Amino acid sequence: MVINLKLFLPSLCLAFLACAQPAEKNKIEVTAQNSADSIALAKKLAEEAKKIIPKTAADITLSKSFLYDQHTLEDSYPYQKKTRVFQMDKIKEKLAWIENFQQEKKNYAVLQNYKNKNREAPLVKSYHRDAYTRISDSLNTERYQSAPLYLLGETKTPTIYGRDGSLVQLLSSDTIDMVRFAGISLDGEWEVPKRYVKTIGDSVTFYKVVIVDVTNQNIMTLERESPGKWLIRSMNPATTGRHNPPYAQETPVGTFVLQEKKSKMFYYGDGTTTIEGYAPYANRFTNGAYIHGVPVNNPQGAIVEYSWSLGTTPRSHMCVRNASSHAKHVYNWTKTFNALFVVID
C-alpha cells in the first residue's frame, strides 16, 4: 500500500503537538513551583538571619595590638611566691555578654547619683546599718550615691538600690516622672524616678572596654575590631580599693559606664575638707571610684609616673590606681558615656 505523505504529515504533526502540549504545560507548572519554593526558601533564610545567635566565650578571639606598651605584664607572671594571671576565659565571657546585649537596638541610659546630687534615695523595704551607720539594701548596695529602684507598679517604697554608673535599657519615655527600665548592669525590670536617669540614646556602641581584676590586681584595655574579634590595647598592673571603713572601700565588682573625666582629681585628707593632693588623669565610673594615675600627696606637686605598690595589694579608697601614663592612655582613648569599665574578681 502506498502512503500519501502529503496527507499523512499534517496529521502526524497535529498528533505530535497534541502529545507535546501536556508536557510543556507540566514544565511550566514545575518551573512555577520551583520559583515559589525558591521565594519561600529565601524568606525562610531571611527570617533565620534575623534571629540572634548568642555568642559564648568560645566565639571570642583576643589579639595583642598594643596602643600602650609601658609596664606591660605577661598573660601570667610571678607575684611573691604565687603566680598571677589575666583571667582570659572570664574576660572572654564578659566580652561575649557585651556583644550579645548590643545585637538588638536599645535606648541606653545610666543610673546617676554621684554624691547624692540627684537627692538621697529613700529607704528601701529591707535594709541594714553597719557600725558606721551606713545603710545598705538586701544586696549590700549602699544607699549613698545610689538610685532607688521600685518594683513595677509599686512606687511607694523602693525594693533595692541601683548603683551609680549602672547601664540600663530605657523602656518608657523619659518625659514622665517615673521611668521604666530593664537592667543590663543589674537584673530585672524596674521603675525609677526620672531624676536618677541620664539617657544616652540608641546610637551609642560600647566597643571600648576596660577590665579591672581585683583578685590579680591588674587592668586590661580592649577594643572590638569586628564581631567576635577583640584587640588587647594594654596589659598593666593596678591597685584597687581596700576594705578599711569608714573612708576606704573595696572597688565594686560589676559593669559601669565611664561618666566623667578630670585631668586632676583633687582629694581631701580622710575626715577633713583640706585638699591633700590629686590623682592625674582620673576617669570616674561609679560613685567616687576613678581609674587614675599615681596619687600625688601635694596639690602643687609634679605627676609621678610609677609606684612600687602598683599590682601588689588593695590600697586605694575605692579607685583603681595605674601608672600615670597608663591612666593617661585610658583618659585619651575613651569617651564619656561611650566606654564600659568592667570589674571582675
mmCIF file of C-alpha atoms in Angstrom:
data_model
loop_
_atom_site.group_PDB
_atom_site.id
_atom_site.type_symbol
_atom_site.label_atom_id
_atom_site.label_comp_id
_atom_site.label_asym_id
_atom_site.label_seq_id
_atom_site.Cartn_x
_atom_site.Cartn_y
_atom_site.Cartn_z
ATOM 1 C CA MET A 1 0.000 0.000 0.000
ATOM 2 C CA VAL A 2 1.322 3.396 -0.927
ATOM 3 C CA ILE A 3 1.075 6.094 1.769
ATOM 4 C CA ASN A 4 0.487 9.604 0.637
ATOM 5 C CA LEU A 5 2.976 11.541 2.813
ATOM 6 C CA LYS A 6 1.435 14.857 1.880
ATOM 7 C CA LEU A 7 -1.779 13.736 3.536
ATOM 8 C CA PHE A 8 -0.109 11.924 6.447
ATOM 9 C CA LEU A 9 2.425 14.545 7.650
ATOM 10 C CA PRO A 10 -0.091 17.189 8.691
ATOM 11 C CA SER A 11 -1.955 14.613 10.736
ATOM 12 C CA LEU A 12 1.314 13.420 12.290
ATOM 13 C CA CYS A 13 2.317 16.970 13.257
ATOM 14 C CA LEU A 14 -1.050 17.619 14.821
ATOM 15 C CA ALA A 15 -0.804 14.396 16.788
ATOM 16 C CA PHE A 16 2.734 15.302 17.922
ATOM 17 C CA LEU A 17 1.668 18.768 19.037
ATOM 18 C CA ALA A 18 -1.299 17.322 20.867
ATOM 19 C CA CYS A 19 1.038 14.969 22.734
ATOM 20 C CA ALA A 20 3.618 17.709 23.438
ATOM 21 C CA GLN A 21 1.207 20.238 24.950
ATOM 22 C CA PRO A 22 0.647 18.455 28.288
ATOM 23 C CA ALA A 23 4.420 18.020 28.771
ATOM 24 C CA GLU A 24 5.035 21.688 28.070
ATOM 25 C CA LYS A 25 2.264 22.587 30.467
ATOM 26 C CA ASN A 26 3.771 20.378 33.153
ATOM 27 C CA LYS A 27 7.156 22.010 32.586
ATOM 28 C CA ILE A 28 5.650 25.446 33.136
ATOM 29 C CA GLU A 29 3.892 24.262 36.284
ATOM 30 C CA VAL A 30 7.120 22.721 37.658
ATOM 31 C CA THR A 31 9.046 25.912 36.904
ATOM 32 C CA ALA A 32 6.408 27.982 38.692
ATOM 33 C CA GLN A 33 6.514 25.629 41.674
ATOM 34 C CA ASN A 34 10.308 25.813 41.807
ATOM 35 C CA SER A 35 10.118 29.590 41.722
ATOM 36 C CA ALA A 36 7.579 29.600 44.564
ATOM 37 C CA ASP A 37 9.793 27.215 46.561
ATOM 38 C CA SER A 38 12.811 29.457 45.962
ATOM 39 C CA ILE A 39 10.924 32.505 47.199
ATOM 40 C CA ALA A 40 9.734 30.610 50.277
ATOM 41 C CA LEU A 41 13.290 29.425 50.957
ATOM 42 C CA ALA A 42 14.664 32.937 50.566
ATOM 43 C CA LYS A 43 12.090 34.252 53.021
ATOM 44 C CA LYS A 44 12.943 31.483 55.474
ATOM 45 C CA LEU A 45 16.666 32.228 55.237
ATOM 46 C CA ALA A 46 15.985 35.937 55.726
ATOM 47 C CA GLU A 47 13.993 35.168 58.864
ATOM 48 C CA GLU A 48 16.758 32.871 60.117
ATOM 49 C CA ALA A 49 19.303 35.644 59.545
ATOM 50 C CA LYS A 50 17.298 37.952 61.782
ATOM 51 C CA LYS A 51 17.484 35.550 64.695
ATOM 52 C CA ILE A 52 20.036 36.460 67.330
ATOM 53 C CA ILE A 53 22.611 33.778 67.952
ATOM 54 C CA PRO A 54 24.205 34.480 71.347
ATOM 55 C CA LYS A 55 27.970 34.388 71.459
ATOM 56 C CA THR A 56 29.902 32.431 74.057
ATOM 57 C CA ALA A 57 33.439 32.798 75.327
ATOM 58 C CA ALA A 58 34.499 30.250 72.697
ATOM 59 C CA ASP A 59 33.380 32.672 69.961
ATOM 60 C CA ILE A 60 35.676 35.453 71.180
ATOM 61 C CA THR A 61 39.249 35.789 69.932
ATOM 62 C CA LEU A 62 41.815 38.092 71.562
ATOM 63 C CA SER A 63 44.815 39.507 69.717
ATOM 64 C CA LYS A 64 47.530 41.699 71.182
ATOM 65 C CA SER A 65 47.788 45.010 69.374
ATOM 66 C CA PHE A 66 49.074 47.428 71.982
ATOM 67 C CA LEU A 67 48.403 51.147 71.839
ATOM 68 C CA TYR A 68 50.218 51.458 75.178
ATOM 69 C CA ASP A 69 53.284 49.290 75.779
ATOM 70 C CA GLN A 70 54.863 50.505 79.012
ATOM 71 C CA HIS A 71 54.939 48.463 82.247
ATOM 72 C CA THR A 72 53.348 45.603 80.283
ATOM 73 C CA LEU A 73 52.558 42.343 82.043
ATOM 74 C CA GLU A 74 52.548 38.860 80.512
ATOM 75 C CA ASP A 75 49.427 36.673 80.452
ATOM 76 C CA SER A 76 50.745 35.083 83.656
ATOM 77 C CA TYR A 77 53.508 36.460 85.871
ATOM 78 C CA PRO A 78 55.094 35.842 89.285
ATOM 79 C CA TYR A 79 53.983 37.729 92.369
ATOM 80 C CA GLN A 80 55.815 36.901 95.590
ATOM 81 C CA LYS A 81 55.527 33.093 95.858
ATOM 82 C CA LYS A 82 52.425 32.913 93.661
ATOM 83 C CA THR A 83 51.518 33.289 90.005
ATOM 84 C CA ARG A 84 49.073 35.928 88.938
ATOM 85 C CA VAL A 85 47.195 35.896 85.650
ATOM 86 C CA PHE A 86 44.912 37.768 83.340
ATOM 87 C CA GLN A 87 41.732 35.699 83.555
ATOM 88 C CA MET A 88 41.317 35.279 79.805
ATOM 89 C CA ASP A 89 38.338 32.895 79.977
ATOM 90 C CA LYS A 90 36.427 35.233 82.267
ATOM 91 C CA ILE A 91 37.372 38.228 80.112
ATOM 92 C CA LYS A 92 36.062 36.432 77.010
ATOM 93 C CA GLU A 93 32.794 35.670 78.836
ATOM 94 C CA LYS A 94 32.357 39.360 79.620
ATOM 95 C CA LEU A 95 33.121 40.391 76.043
ATOM 96 C CA ALA A 96 30.642 37.821 74.666
ATOM 97 C CA TRP A 97 27.990 39.210 77.006
ATOM 98 C CA ILE A 98 28.790 42.779 75.896
ATOM 99 C CA GLU A 99 28.427 41.781 72.238
ATOM 100 C CA ASN A 100 25.199 39.898 72.933
ATOM 101 C CA PHE A 101 23.298 42.725 74.588
ATOM 102 C CA GLN A 102 24.249 45.010 71.686
ATOM 103 C CA GLN A 103 22.872 42.711 68.974
ATOM 104 C CA GLU A 104 19.477 44.386 69.301
ATOM 105 C CA LYS A 105 18.997 48.134 69.199
ATOM 106 C CA LYS A 106 18.366 49.618 72.644
ATOM 107 C CA ASN A 107 17.697 53.029 74.131
ATOM 108 C CA TYR A 108 20.523 53.153 76.684
ATOM 109 C CA ALA A 109 20.601 55.101 79.923
ATOM 110 C CA VAL A 110 22.801 55.366 83.012
ATOM 111 C CA LEU A 111 21.746 55.497 86.655
ATOM 112 C CA GLN A 112 23.328 58.519 88.331
ATOM 113 C CA ASN A 113 23.508 59.942 91.830
ATOM 114 C CA TYR A 114 27.121 60.989 92.397
ATOM 115 C CA LYS A 115 27.462 62.461 95.914
ATOM 116 C CA ASN A 116 23.643 62.331 96.158
ATOM 117 C CA LYS A 117 23.386 65.226 93.700
ATOM 118 C CA ASN A 118 20.013 63.917 92.481
ATOM 119 C CA ARG A 119 18.688 63.593 96.053
ATOM 120 C CA GLU A 120 19.294 60.967 98.713
ATOM 121 C CA ALA A 121 17.451 57.772 97.854
ATOM 122 C CA PRO A 122 14.533 56.814 100.163
ATOM 123 C CA LEU A 123 14.904 53.865 102.497
ATOM 124 C CA VAL A 124 14.228 50.511 100.882
ATOM 125 C CA LYS A 125 11.852 47.886 102.304
ATOM 126 C CA SER A 126 14.659 45.819 103.790
ATOM 127 C CA TYR A 127 17.909 47.477 104.850
ATOM 128 C CA HIS A 128 20.676 47.278 107.432
ATOM 129 C CA ARG A 129 23.151 49.682 109.007
ATOM 130 C CA ASP A 130 26.804 48.933 109.570
ATOM 131 C CA ALA A 131 28.939 50.029 112.506
ATOM 132 C CA TYR A 132 29.469 53.405 110.786
ATOM 133 C CA THR A 133 25.692 53.939 110.256
ATOM 134 C CA ARG A 134 25.998 53.378 106.505
ATOM 135 C CA ILE A 135 22.748 51.979 105.079
ATOM 136 C CA SER A 136 22.705 49.148 102.521
ATOM 137 C CA ASP A 137 19.946 47.112 100.895
ATOM 138 C CA SER A 138 19.495 43.327 100.967
ATOM 139 C CA LEU A 139 22.128 43.001 98.192
ATOM 140 C CA ASN A 140 24.647 45.123 100.148
ATOM 141 C CA THR A 141 24.377 48.051 97.743
ATOM 142 C CA GLU A 142 24.820 51.266 99.718
ATOM 143 C CA ARG A 143 22.123 53.881 99.841
ATOM 144 C CA TYR A 144 24.655 56.716 99.491
ATOM 145 C CA GLN A 145 25.093 57.756 95.838
ATOM 146 C CA SER A 146 22.589 55.151 94.605
ATOM 147 C CA ALA A 147 19.201 55.364 92.872
ATOM 148 C CA PRO A 148 16.023 53.884 94.417
ATOM 149 C CA LEU A 149 14.536 51.042 92.350
ATOM 150 C CA TYR A 150 10.852 50.173 92.585
ATOM 151 C CA LEU A 151 9.042 47.012 91.572
ATOM 152 C CA LEU A 152 6.742 47.611 88.607
ATOM 153 C CA GLY A 153 3.525 49.208 89.814
ATOM 154 C CA GLU A 154 4.807 49.598 93.399
ATOM 155 C CA THR A 155 6.104 53.143 93.657
ATOM 156 C CA LYS A 156 5.543 53.768 97.341
ATOM 157 C CA THR A 157 8.724 52.184 98.735
ATOM 158 C CA PRO A 158 11.805 51.083 96.762
ATOM 159 C CA THR A 159 12.972 47.466 96.930
ATOM 160 C CA ILE A 160 16.683 47.804 96.166
ATOM 161 C CA TYR A 161 19.267 50.427 95.235
ATOM 162 C CA GLY A 162 20.827 50.798 91.796
ATOM 163 C CA ARG A 163 24.484 51.745 91.883
ATOM 164 C CA ASP A 164 25.618 54.962 90.245
ATOM 165 C CA GLY A 165 27.066 54.257 86.794
ATOM 166 C CA SER A 166 24.926 51.199 86.076
ATOM 167 C CA LEU A 167 23.948 50.696 82.425
ATOM 168 C CA VAL A 168 20.248 50.104 81.698
ATOM 169 C CA GLN A 169 17.839 49.895 78.779
ATOM 170 C CA LEU A 170 15.153 52.565 78.910
ATOM 171 C CA LEU A 171 11.704 51.058 78.247
ATOM 172 C CA SER A 172 9.451 54.079 78.758
ATOM 173 C CA SER A 173 9.588 57.748 77.889
ATOM 174 C CA ASP A 174 11.944 59.898 79.922
ATOM 175 C CA THR A 175 9.407 62.741 79.856
ATOM 176 C CA ILE A 176 7.431 61.323 82.788
ATOM 177 C CA ASP A 177 8.287 61.388 86.493
ATOM 178 C CA MET A 178 8.801 57.634 86.860
ATOM 179 C CA VAL A 179 10.555 55.722 84.083
ATOM 180 C CA ARG A 180 10.743 52.001 83.468
ATOM 181 C CA PHE A 181 13.932 50.211 82.505
ATOM 182 C CA ALA A 182 15.445 46.776 82.013
ATOM 183 C CA GLY A 183 18.721 46.226 83.745
ATOM 184 C CA ILE A 184 21.919 45.488 81.829
ATOM 185 C CA SER A 185 24.407 46.017 84.647
ATOM 186 C CA LEU A 186 21.776 44.600 87.010
ATOM 187 C CA ASP A 187 18.950 42.087 86.702
ATOM 188 C CA GLY A 188 15.229 42.635 86.204
ATOM 189 C CA GLU A 189 12.835 45.387 85.164
ATOM 190 C CA TRP A 190 12.330 48.332 87.499
ATOM 191 C CA GLU A 191 10.865 51.791 87.842
ATOM 192 C CA VAL A 192 12.973 54.721 88.983
ATOM 193 C CA PRO A 193 12.361 58.478 89.361
ATOM 194 C CA LYS A 194 13.448 60.284 86.223
ATOM 195 C CA ARG A 195 15.956 62.493 88.069
ATOM 196 C CA TYR A 196 18.262 59.486 88.593
ATOM 197 C CA VAL A 197 18.419 58.596 84.883
ATOM 198 C CA LYS A 198 20.642 60.002 82.156
ATOM 199 C CA THR A 199 19.584 58.901 78.675
ATOM 200 C CA ILE A 200 22.475 58.300 76.278
ATOM 201 C CA GLY A 201 20.439 57.162 73.257
ATOM 202 C CA ASP A 202 20.175 54.265 70.827
ATOM 203 C CA SER A 203 23.142 55.032 68.563
ATOM 204 C CA VAL A 204 25.946 54.557 71.091
ATOM 205 C CA THR A 205 28.158 51.455 70.840
ATOM 206 C CA PHE A 206 30.351 50.030 73.568
ATOM 207 C CA TYR A 207 33.369 48.822 71.630
ATOM 208 C CA LYS A 208 35.993 50.047 74.105
ATOM 209 C CA VAL A 209 36.171 48.108 77.352
ATOM 210 C CA VAL A 210 38.417 48.345 80.406
ATOM 211 C CA ILE A 211 38.676 45.197 82.546
ATOM 212 C CA VAL A 212 39.897 45.534 86.144
ATOM 213 C CA ASP A 213 40.719 42.369 88.115
ATOM 214 C CA VAL A 214 40.518 42.893 91.886
ATOM 215 C CA THR A 215 41.873 39.397 92.581
ATOM 216 C CA ASN A 216 45.011 39.641 90.445
ATOM 217 C CA GLN A 217 45.399 43.424 90.718
ATOM 218 C CA ASN A 218 45.742 44.089 87.010
ATOM 219 C CA ILE A 219 43.999 46.026 84.253
ATOM 220 C CA MET A 220 43.446 45.374 80.542
ATOM 221 C CA THR A 221 42.043 47.654 77.845
ATOM 222 C CA LEU A 222 40.331 46.128 74.806
ATOM 223 C CA GLU A 223 38.748 47.339 71.594
ATOM 224 C CA ARG A 224 36.410 45.441 69.286
ATOM 225 C CA GLU A 225 37.801 45.068 65.769
ATOM 226 C CA SER A 226 34.842 43.133 64.336
ATOM 227 C CA PRO A 227 32.155 40.776 65.705
ATOM 228 C CA GLY A 228 33.866 38.264 67.957
ATOM 229 C CA LYS A 229 37.330 39.754 67.433
ATOM 230 C CA TRP A 230 38.870 41.994 70.098
ATOM 231 C CA LEU A 231 42.225 43.733 70.228
ATOM 232 C CA ILE A 232 44.131 43.956 73.504
ATOM 233 C CA ARG A 233 45.389 47.527 73.767
ATOM 234 C CA SER A 234 47.267 47.281 77.101
ATOM 235 C CA MET A 235 48.012 44.899 79.993
ATOM 236 C CA ASN A 236 49.167 46.584 83.188
ATOM 237 C CA PRO A 237 49.419 46.348 86.971
ATOM 238 C CA ALA A 238 46.769 48.129 89.019
ATOM 239 C CA THR A 239 45.875 48.642 92.665
ATOM 240 C CA THR A 240 42.223 48.583 93.725
ATOM 241 C CA GLY A 241 40.221 49.676 96.775
ATOM 242 C CA ARG A 242 40.670 48.085 100.186
ATOM 243 C CA HIS A 243 38.204 47.432 102.997
ATOM 244 C CA ASN A 244 39.111 49.976 105.660
ATOM 245 C CA PRO A 245 35.914 51.779 106.727
ATOM 246 C CA PRO A 246 34.711 54.400 107.101
ATOM 247 C CA TYR A 247 36.884 56.030 104.418
ATOM 248 C CA ALA A 248 38.336 53.246 102.281
ATOM 249 C CA GLN A 249 36.113 50.750 100.469
ATOM 250 C CA GLU A 250 36.618 47.908 98.004
ATOM 251 C CA THR A 251 36.304 48.631 94.298
ATOM 252 C CA PRO A 252 32.826 47.242 93.485
ATOM 253 C CA VAL A 253 32.537 44.307 91.103
ATOM 254 C CA GLY A 254 30.224 44.934 88.135
ATOM 255 C CA THR A 255 29.815 46.737 84.816
ATOM 256 C CA PHE A 256 29.763 50.525 84.722
ATOM 257 C CA VAL A 257 29.713 53.346 82.191
ATOM 258 C CA LEU A 258 32.533 55.888 82.044
ATOM 259 C CA GLN A 259 30.808 59.037 83.291
ATOM 260 C CA GLU A 260 33.357 61.759 83.903
ATOM 261 C CA LYS A 261 36.991 62.743 83.302
ATOM 262 C CA LYS A 262 39.265 65.018 85.284
ATOM 263 C CA SER A 263 42.829 65.817 84.274
ATOM 264 C CA LYS A 264 43.457 66.317 88.008
ATOM 265 C CA MET A 265 41.152 64.826 90.608
ATOM 266 C CA PHE A 266 41.842 66.642 93.885
ATOM 267 C CA TYR A 267 41.107 64.738 97.079
ATOM 268 C CA TYR A 268 40.666 65.549 100.761
ATOM 269 C CA GLY A 269 42.562 64.084 103.649
ATOM 270 C CA ASP A 270 40.463 61.456 105.449
ATOM 271 C CA GLY A 271 37.883 63.086 107.710
ATOM 272 C CA THR A 272 38.796 66.625 106.601
ATOM 273 C CA THR A 273 37.882 69.179 103.972
ATOM 274 C CA THR A 274 41.520 70.005 103.350
ATOM 275 C CA ILE A 275 42.849 69.187 99.898
ATOM 276 C CA GLU A 276 45.671 66.733 100.462
ATOM 277 C CA GLY A 277 46.692 66.080 96.879
ATOM 278 C CA TYR A 278 45.497 64.992 93.467
ATOM 279 C CA ALA A 279 45.335 61.987 91.160
ATOM 280 C CA PRO A 280 46.198 62.625 87.481
ATOM 281 C CA TYR A 281 44.066 61.563 84.528
ATOM 282 C CA ALA A 282 41.053 60.402 86.522
ATOM 283 C CA ASN A 283 38.189 58.521 84.844
ATOM 284 C CA ARG A 284 35.101 58.111 87.051
ATOM 285 C CA PHE A 285 32.887 55.057 86.565
ATOM 286 C CA THR A 286 30.823 54.631 89.758
ATOM 287 C CA ASN A 287 30.280 56.688 92.906
ATOM 288 C CA GLY A 288 33.664 58.198 93.771
ATOM 289 C CA ALA A 289 35.626 55.426 92.053
ATOM 290 C CA TYR A 290 38.090 56.537 89.372
ATOM 291 C CA ILE A 291 40.745 54.872 87.286
ATOM 292 C CA HIS A 292 43.644 57.271 87.760
ATOM 293 C CA GLY A 293 47.394 57.684 87.930
ATOM 294 C CA VAL A 294 49.682 57.594 90.957
ATOM 295 C CA PRO A 295 48.353 59.905 93.709
ATOM 296 C CA VAL A 296 50.453 63.000 94.420
ATOM 297 C CA ASN A 297 50.320 63.990 98.089
ATOM 298 C CA ASN A 298 50.813 67.661 97.267
ATOM 299 C CA PRO A 299 48.218 69.754 95.396
ATOM 300 C CA GLN A 300 51.032 71.559 93.561
ATOM 301 C CA GLY A 301 53.318 68.565 93.082
ATOM 302 C CA ALA A 302 54.546 67.094 89.813
ATOM 303 C CA ILE A 303 53.000 63.957 88.317
ATOM 304 C CA VAL A 304 54.602 60.717 89.497
ATOM 305 C CA GLU A 305 54.865 58.032 86.813
ATOM 306 C CA TYR A 306 55.052 54.830 88.825
ATOM 307 C CA SER A 307 54.771 53.395 92.320
ATOM 308 C CA TRP A 308 56.242 50.170 93.727
ATOM 309 C CA SER A 309 52.779 49.404 95.196
ATOM 310 C CA LEU A 310 51.058 49.024 91.818
ATOM 311 C CA GLY A 311 49.915 45.460 91.251
ATOM 312 C CA THR A 312 50.515 44.399 94.858
ATOM 313 C CA THR A 313 47.574 44.511 97.276
ATOM 314 C CA PRO A 314 44.440 46.695 97.505
ATOM 315 C CA ARG A 315 45.369 50.096 98.957
ATOM 316 C CA SER A 316 43.007 52.638 97.449
ATOM 317 C CA HIS A 317 39.818 54.228 98.845
ATOM 318 C CA MET A 318 37.743 52.664 96.017
ATOM 319 C CA CYS A 319 39.651 53.833 92.993
ATOM 320 C CA VAL A 320 41.893 51.893 90.637
ATOM 321 C CA ARG A 321 45.461 53.188 90.622
ATOM 322 C CA ASN A 322 47.590 52.849 87.486
ATOM 323 C CA ALA A 323 50.905 54.075 86.216
ATOM 324 C CA SER A 324 50.158 57.699 85.401
ATOM 325 C CA SER A 325 50.972 57.261 81.698
ATOM 326 C CA HIS A 326 48.564 54.296 81.534
ATOM 327 C CA ALA A 327 45.832 56.368 83.200
ATOM 328 C CA LYS A 328 46.531 58.985 80.515
ATOM 329 C CA HIS A 329 46.112 56.268 77.868
ATOM 330 C CA VAL A 330 42.665 55.414 79.275
ATOM 331 C CA TYR A 331 41.846 59.132 79.561
ATOM 332 C CA ASN A 332 42.710 59.898 75.920
ATOM 333 C CA TRP A 333 41.488 56.637 74.380
ATOM 334 C CA THR A 334 37.928 56.645 75.790
ATOM 335 C CA LYS A 335 34.933 58.966 75.598
ATOM 336 C CA THR A 336 32.426 59.562 78.368
ATOM 337 C CA PHE A 337 29.222 57.513 78.057
ATOM 338 C CA ASN A 338 30.864 55.506 75.261
ATOM 339 C CA ALA A 339 33.064 53.027 77.136
ATOM 340 C CA LEU A 340 32.458 50.302 79.698
ATOM 341 C CA PHE A 341 34.527 49.603 82.806
ATOM 342 C CA VAL A 342 34.109 46.015 83.973
ATOM 343 C CA VAL A 343 35.399 44.985 87.401
ATOM 344 C CA ILE A 344 35.876 41.225 87.897
ATOM 345 C CA ASP A 345 37.053 39.125 90.834
#
